Amino acid sequence: MLQLWLQRFSKEVIARDSVSSSIVYLADGYEAVLRCDPFEQLRLKKDGVNWEENFRGHTDSTGPQSVSFDVSFYGAEFVYGILEHAASLALKPTRGPGIEFSEPYRLFNLDVFKYLHESPFGIYGSIPFMISHGKAQGTSGFFWLNAVEMQIDVLGDGWNAGESKISLPSDQKRIDTLWMSEAGVIDAFFFVGPGPKDVELYDEEDVEQVDSKVDEYDIPYDVLWHDIDHTDRKRYFTWDKVLFPHLEEMQNKLAAKGRHMVTIVDPHIKRDDSYFIHKEATEKGQYVKDANGKDYDGWCWPGSSSYLDMLSPEVRAWWADKFSYENYVGSTPSLYNWNDINKPSVFNGPEVTMPRDALHVGGWELGVELHNAYGYYFHMGTAGGLLKQGDGKDRPFVLSRAFFAGSQRYGAIWTGDNTAEWEQLRVSVPMVLSVGLTGLTFSGANVGAFFGNPELELLVRWYQLESYYPFFRGHAHHDTKRREPWLFG
């Protein structure tokens, strides 16, 4: 179904179309063309026809469907946006003479280890917002509010020369784009237009040592970070009491210097009957269901895990209560949170994520209708928990890896698992700029990269460049070498 609020429009038959199209008024001097030739096609499934798709042992039973349309940006010289990809700031053509990319830009939140630079492949977050710019017409934009998997082609000059039957209303200079989604409605918006250093640590002694060293060398920083190893057997809202025996004292010492601590909280919940979060979520029916209506069971860091149905307001309210000082034992007002692998990541799932026929509240299928919004709602729920913890008086900080349009309301994001290569340092610039153009101004990249051990020159340059990014954090894989600045002499 197409639903648009049209202030005024007219009908006109364009070129060889068999039906008239709608010429829609947007603003003075600006119009949009909605072509309907035809707009919708429905096919009935015949007996004996199998619409299921198989991928590496996984079965997608949702059946074929799609929504697609063209958007042309007149007077444009460049287009930007449609996150997230490790590619140039200005989007390169994916179809046409002399193209560099042979595939469309994909918007599908995935847990991608060691992503490739100069690739149209989708990674951790998605925002289907494209911005165009040209000297003649200035800047304009198009946003499709749709959380379903999406593929977008940017068509190069001459893409339809001599072979395409498509005719457009004008030969005026433009950039043509093709948008295709697996499902959803066309809820579209036209825009006509005219930090400090962070360190991740292992135990309480490590916290104290690093904190004293940065003071000794007069290095400014705001936050110390803890990944999943700080927990008791990878169960969120818990601490390893052997590694961190004096939780509140440790945090209060940092807070006295104006510093904070961040712990990781992810959406996968360890299936352990002795774990209070899992026990309560199971009893209350708070998990995403599989196609058979049972609690979905996937594999993630803790092993066998289930995933909270964060699209439900009731589940988000329940989740918010877990951040209270009573439930999150050992937390203090100076402790904030970080949401990782919230695409969501399922290590044994298709494309390292949840099956498309997983069911949410109301019977919505995650992969078909809502996949790219899952991380957004988890980010929302966590920020809501910290806001409730502070009685609405303290602005929460929540870092997220997955994101969608509007994620800037709830916290920062970063560009994920980069590698220690010069090309990855270079591509971080257009990645962060692209994120900013689409509204997420609080972002950055891992200093020195997540994978690999950077050479000294590369690490120095990374520090220099990152100082200009809104979000600055050193975060690396636990198998890499430590890289605090004083370790290099």
Coordinates of N, CA and C in Angstrom, one line a residue, residues 298-398:
G298 N 19.5 -19.2 19.7 CA 20.7 -19.0 18.8 C 22.0 -19.1 19.5
W299 N 23.1 -19.0 18.8 CA 24.4 -19.1 19.5 C 25.1 -17.8 19.4
C300 N 25.5 -17.3 20.6 CA 26.3 -16.0 20.6 C 27.4 -16.2 21.7
W301 N 28.0 -15.1 22.2 CA 29.1 -15.2 23.1 C 28.9 -16.1 24.3
P302 N 27.7 -16.1 24.9 CA 27.5 -17.0 26.1 C 27.2 -18.4 25.7
G303 N 27.1 -18.7 24.4 CA 26.7 -20.0 23.9 C 25.2 -20.0 23.6
S304 N 24.4 -21.0 24.0 CA 23.0 -21.0 23.7 C 22.3 -19.7 24.3
S305 N 21.6 -19.0 23.5 CA 21.1 -17.7 23.9 C 19.7 -17.4 23.3
S306 N 18.9 -16.7 24.0 CA 17.6 -16.2 23.4 C 17.7 -14.6 23.3
Y307 N 16.8 -14.1 22.5 CA 16.9 -12.6 22.2 C 15.7 -11.9 22.6
L308 N 15.8 -10.8 23.4 CA 14.7 -10.1 23.9 C 13.9 -9.4 22.7
D309 N 12.6 -9.4 22.8 CA 11.8 -8.8 21.8 C 11.6 -7.3 22.1
M310 N 12.7 -6.6 21.8 CA 12.7 -5.1 22.1 C 11.8 -4.3 21.3
L311 N 11.1 -4.9 20.3 CA 10.1 -4.1 19.6 C 8.8 -3.9 20.4
S312 N 8.7 -4.7 21.5 CA 7.5 -4.6 22.4 C 7.8 -3.5 23.4
P313 N 6.9 -2.5 23.6 CA 7.0 -1.5 24.6 C 7.0 -2.1 26.0
E314 N 6.3 -3.2 26.2 CA 6.3 -3.9 27.5 C 7.6 -4.5 27.8
V315 N 8.3 -5.1 26.8 CA 9.6 -5.6 27.0 C 10.6 -4.5 27.3
R316 N 10.5 -3.4 26.6 CA 11.5 -2.3 26.8 C 11.3 -1.7 28.2
A317 N 10.0 -1.7 28.7 CA 9.8 -1.2 30.1 C 10.3 -2.1 31.1
W318 N 10.2 -3.4 30.9 CA 10.7 -4.5 31.8 C 12.2 -4.4 31.8
W319 N 12.8 -4.2 30.6 CA 14.3 -4.1 30.5 C 14.8 -2.8 31.2
A320 N 14.1 -1.7 31.1 CA 14.5 -0.5 31.8 C 14.6 -0.7 33.3
D321 N 13.8 -1.6 33.9 CA 13.8 -1.8 35.3 C 15.1 -2.5 35.7
K322 N 15.7 -3.2 34.8 CA 16.9 -4.0 35.1 C 18.1 -3.1 35.4
F323 N 18.0 -1.8 35.0 CA 19.1 -0.9 35.3 C 19.1 -0.3 36.6
S324 N 18.1 -0.6 37.4 CA 18.0 0.0 38.8 C 19.2 -0.5 39.6
Y325 N 19.6 0.3 40.6 CA 20.7 -0.1 41.4 C 20.4 -1.4 42.2
E326 N 19.1 -1.7 42.4 CA 18.7 -2.9 43.1 C 19.0 -4.1 42.2
N327 N 18.6 -4.0 40.9 CA 18.8 -5.1 40.0 C 20.2 -5.2 39.4
Y328 N 20.8 -4.1 39.1 CA 22.2 -4.1 38.5 C 23.1 -3.8 39.7
V329 N 23.4 -4.9 40.5 CA 24.2 -4.8 41.7 C 25.6 -4.4 41.4
G330 N 26.1 -3.3 42.1 CA 27.4 -2.9 41.8 C 27.5 -1.7 40.9
S331 N 26.4 -1.3 40.3 CA 26.4 -0.1 39.5 C 26.2 1.2 40.3
T332 N 26.7 2.3 39.7 CA 26.7 3.6 40.4 C 26.2 4.6 39.4
P333 N 26.0 5.9 39.8 CA 25.5 6.9 38.9 C 26.6 7.2 37.8
S334 N 27.8 6.8 38.0 CA 28.9 7.1 37.0 C 29.1 6.0 36.0
L335 N 28.2 5.0 36.1 CA 28.3 3.8 35.2 C 27.3 3.9 34.0
Y336 N 27.8 3.9 32.8 CA 27.0 3.9 31.6 C 27.1 2.6 30.8
N337 N 26.5 2.6 29.6 CA 26.4 1.3 28.9 C 26.7 1.4 27.5
W338 N 27.0 0.2 26.9 CA 27.4 0.0 25.5 C 26.7 -1.2 25.0
N339 N 26.0 -1.0 23.9 CA 25.3 -2.1 23.2 C 26.0 -2.6 22.0
D340 N 26.5 -3.8 22.0 CA 27.2 -4.3 20.9 C 26.4 -5.4 20.2
I341 N 26.9 -5.9 19.1 CA 26.4 -6.9 18.2 C 24.8 -7.0 18.3
N342 N 24.2 -5.9 18.2 CA 22.7 -5.8 18.3 C 22.1 -5.7 17.0
K343 N 22.6 -6.3 16.0 CA 22.0 -6.3 14.6 C 20.7 -7.0 14.5
P344 N 20.4 -8.1 15.1 CA 21.1 -8.8 16.1 C 22.1 -9.9 15.5
S345 N 23.1 -10.2 16.3 CA 24.1 -11.2 15.8 C 23.8 -12.6 16.4
V346 N 23.7 -13.5 15.5 CA 23.5 -14.9 15.8 C 24.6 -15.7 15.1
F347 N 25.6 -16.3 15.8 CA 26.7 -16.9 15.2 C 26.4 -18.1 14.3
N348 N 25.3 -18.8 14.6 CA 24.9 -19.9 13.8 C 23.7 -19.7 13.0
G349 N 23.4 -18.4 12.8 CA 22.2 -18.0 12.0 C 22.6 -17.7 10.6
P350 N 21.6 -17.5 9.7 CA 21.9 -17.2 8.3 C 22.5 -15.8 8.2
E351 N 23.7 -15.6 7.6 CA 24.4 -14.4 7.5 C 24.7 -13.8 8.9
V352 N 25.0 -14.7 9.8 CA 25.3 -14.4 11.2 C 24.2 -13.5 11.8
T353 N 23.0 -13.7 11.5 CA 21.9 -13.0 12.2 C 20.7 -13.9 12.3
M354 N 19.6 -13.3 12.8 CA 18.4 -14.1 13.0 C 17.7 -14.5 11.7
P355 N 17.0 -15.6 11.7 CA 16.3 -16.0 10.5 C 15.2 -15.0 10.2
R356 N 14.8 -14.9 8.9 CA 13.9 -13.9 8.5 C 12.4 -14.2 9.0
D357 N 12.2 -15.4 9.4 CA 10.8 -15.8 9.8 C 10.7 -15.8 11.4
A358 N 11.7 -15.2 12.1 CA 11.6 -15.1 13.5 C 10.4 -14.1 13.8
L359 N 9.7 -14.4 14.9 CA 8.5 -13.6 15.1 C 8.6 -12.7 16.3
H360 N 8.0 -11.5 16.2 CA 8.0 -10.5 17.2 C 6.6 -10.3 17.7
V361 N 6.4 -9.4 18.7 CA 5.1 -9.1 19.2 C 4.2 -8.7 18.1
G362 N 2.9 -9.2 18.1 CA 2.0 -8.9 17.0 C 2.1 -9.8 15.8
G363 N 3.1 -10.7 15.9 CA 3.3 -11.6 14.7 C 4.1 -11.1 13.6
W364 N 4.8 -10.0 13.9 CA 5.7 -9.4 12.8 C 6.9 -10.3 12.6
E365 N 7.3 -10.5 11.4 CA 8.5 -11.2 11.1 C 9.7 -10.3 11.1
L366 N 10.7 -10.7 11.9 CA 11.9 -9.8 12.1 C 12.6 -9.5 10.8
G367 N 13.0 -10.6 10.1 CA 13.8 -10.4 8.9 C 13.1 -9.7 7.7
V368 N 11.8 -9.9 7.7 CA 11.0 -9.4 6.5 C 10.6 -8.0 6.7
E369 N 10.0 -7.6 7.9 CA 9.5 -6.3 8.1 C 10.4 -5.4 8.9
L370 N 11.2 -5.9 9.9 CA 11.8 -5.1 10.9 C 13.2 -5.3 11.2
H371 N 13.9 -6.0 10.4 CA 15.3 -6.4 10.8 C 16.2 -5.2 11.2
N372 N 16.2 -4.2 10.3 CA 17.2 -3.1 10.5 C 16.8 -2.2 11.7
A373 N 15.6 -2.4 12.2 CA 15.2 -1.5 13.4 C 15.5 -2.2 14.7
Y374 N 15.9 -3.5 14.7 CA 16.0 -4.2 16.0 C 17.1 -3.5 16.9
G375 N 18.2 -3.2 16.3 CA 19.3 -2.5 17.1 C 18.8 -1.1 17.6
Y376 N 18.0 -0.4 16.8 CA 17.5 0.9 17.2 C 16.6 0.7 18.5
Y377 N 15.7 -0.3 18.5 CA 14.9 -0.4 19.6 C 15.6 -0.9 20.9
F378 N 16.7 -1.7 20.7 CA 17.5 -2.1 21.8 C 18.2 -0.9 22.4
H379 N 18.7 -0.1 21.5 CA 19.4 1.1 21.9 C 18.4 2.0 22.7
M380 N 17.2 2.1 22.2 CA 16.1 2.9 22.9 C 15.9 2.3 24.3
G381 N 15.7 1.0 24.4 CA 15.4 0.4 25.6 C 16.5 0.6 26.7
T382 N 17.8 0.5 26.3 CA 18.9 0.7 27.2 C 19.0 2.1 27.7
A383 N 18.8 3.1 26.7 CA 18.8 4.5 27.1 C 17.7 4.8 28.1
G384 N 16.5 4.2 27.8 CA 15.4 4.4 28.7 C 15.6 3.8 30.1
G385 N 16.4 2.7 30.2 CA 16.8 2.2 31.5 C 17.7 3.1 32.3
L386 N 18.7 3.7 31.6 CA 19.5 4.6 32.3 C 18.8 5.9 32.7
L387 N 17.9 6.3 31.8 CA 17.1 7.5 32.2 C 16.2 7.3 33.4
K388 N 15.6 6.1 33.4 CA 14.8 5.8 34.6 C 15.6 5.6 35.9
Q389 N 16.8 5.0 35.7 CA 17.7 4.9 36.9 C 18.1 6.2 37.5
G390 N 18.2 7.2 36.7 CA 18.6 8.5 37.2 C 17.4 9.4 37.5
D391 N 16.1 8.9 37.5 CA 14.9 9.6 37.7 C 14.7 10.7 36.7
G392 N 15.2 10.5 35.5 CA 15.1 11.5 34.4 C 15.9 12.7 34.6
K393 N 16.8 12.7 35.5 CA 17.7 13.9 35.8 C 19.1 13.8 35.1
D394 N 19.5 12.7 34.7 CA 20.8 12.5 34.2 C 20.7 12.0 32.7
R395 N 21.3 12.7 31.8 CA 21.3 12.4 30.4 C 22.1 11.1 30.2
P396 N 21.5 10.0 29.7 CA 22.3 8.8 29.6 C 23.3 8.8 28.5
F397 N 24.3 7.9 28.6 CA 25.2 7.7 27.5 C 25.1 6.2 27.2
V398 N 24.8 5.9 25.9 CA 24.7 4.5 25.5 C 25.3 4.5 24.1

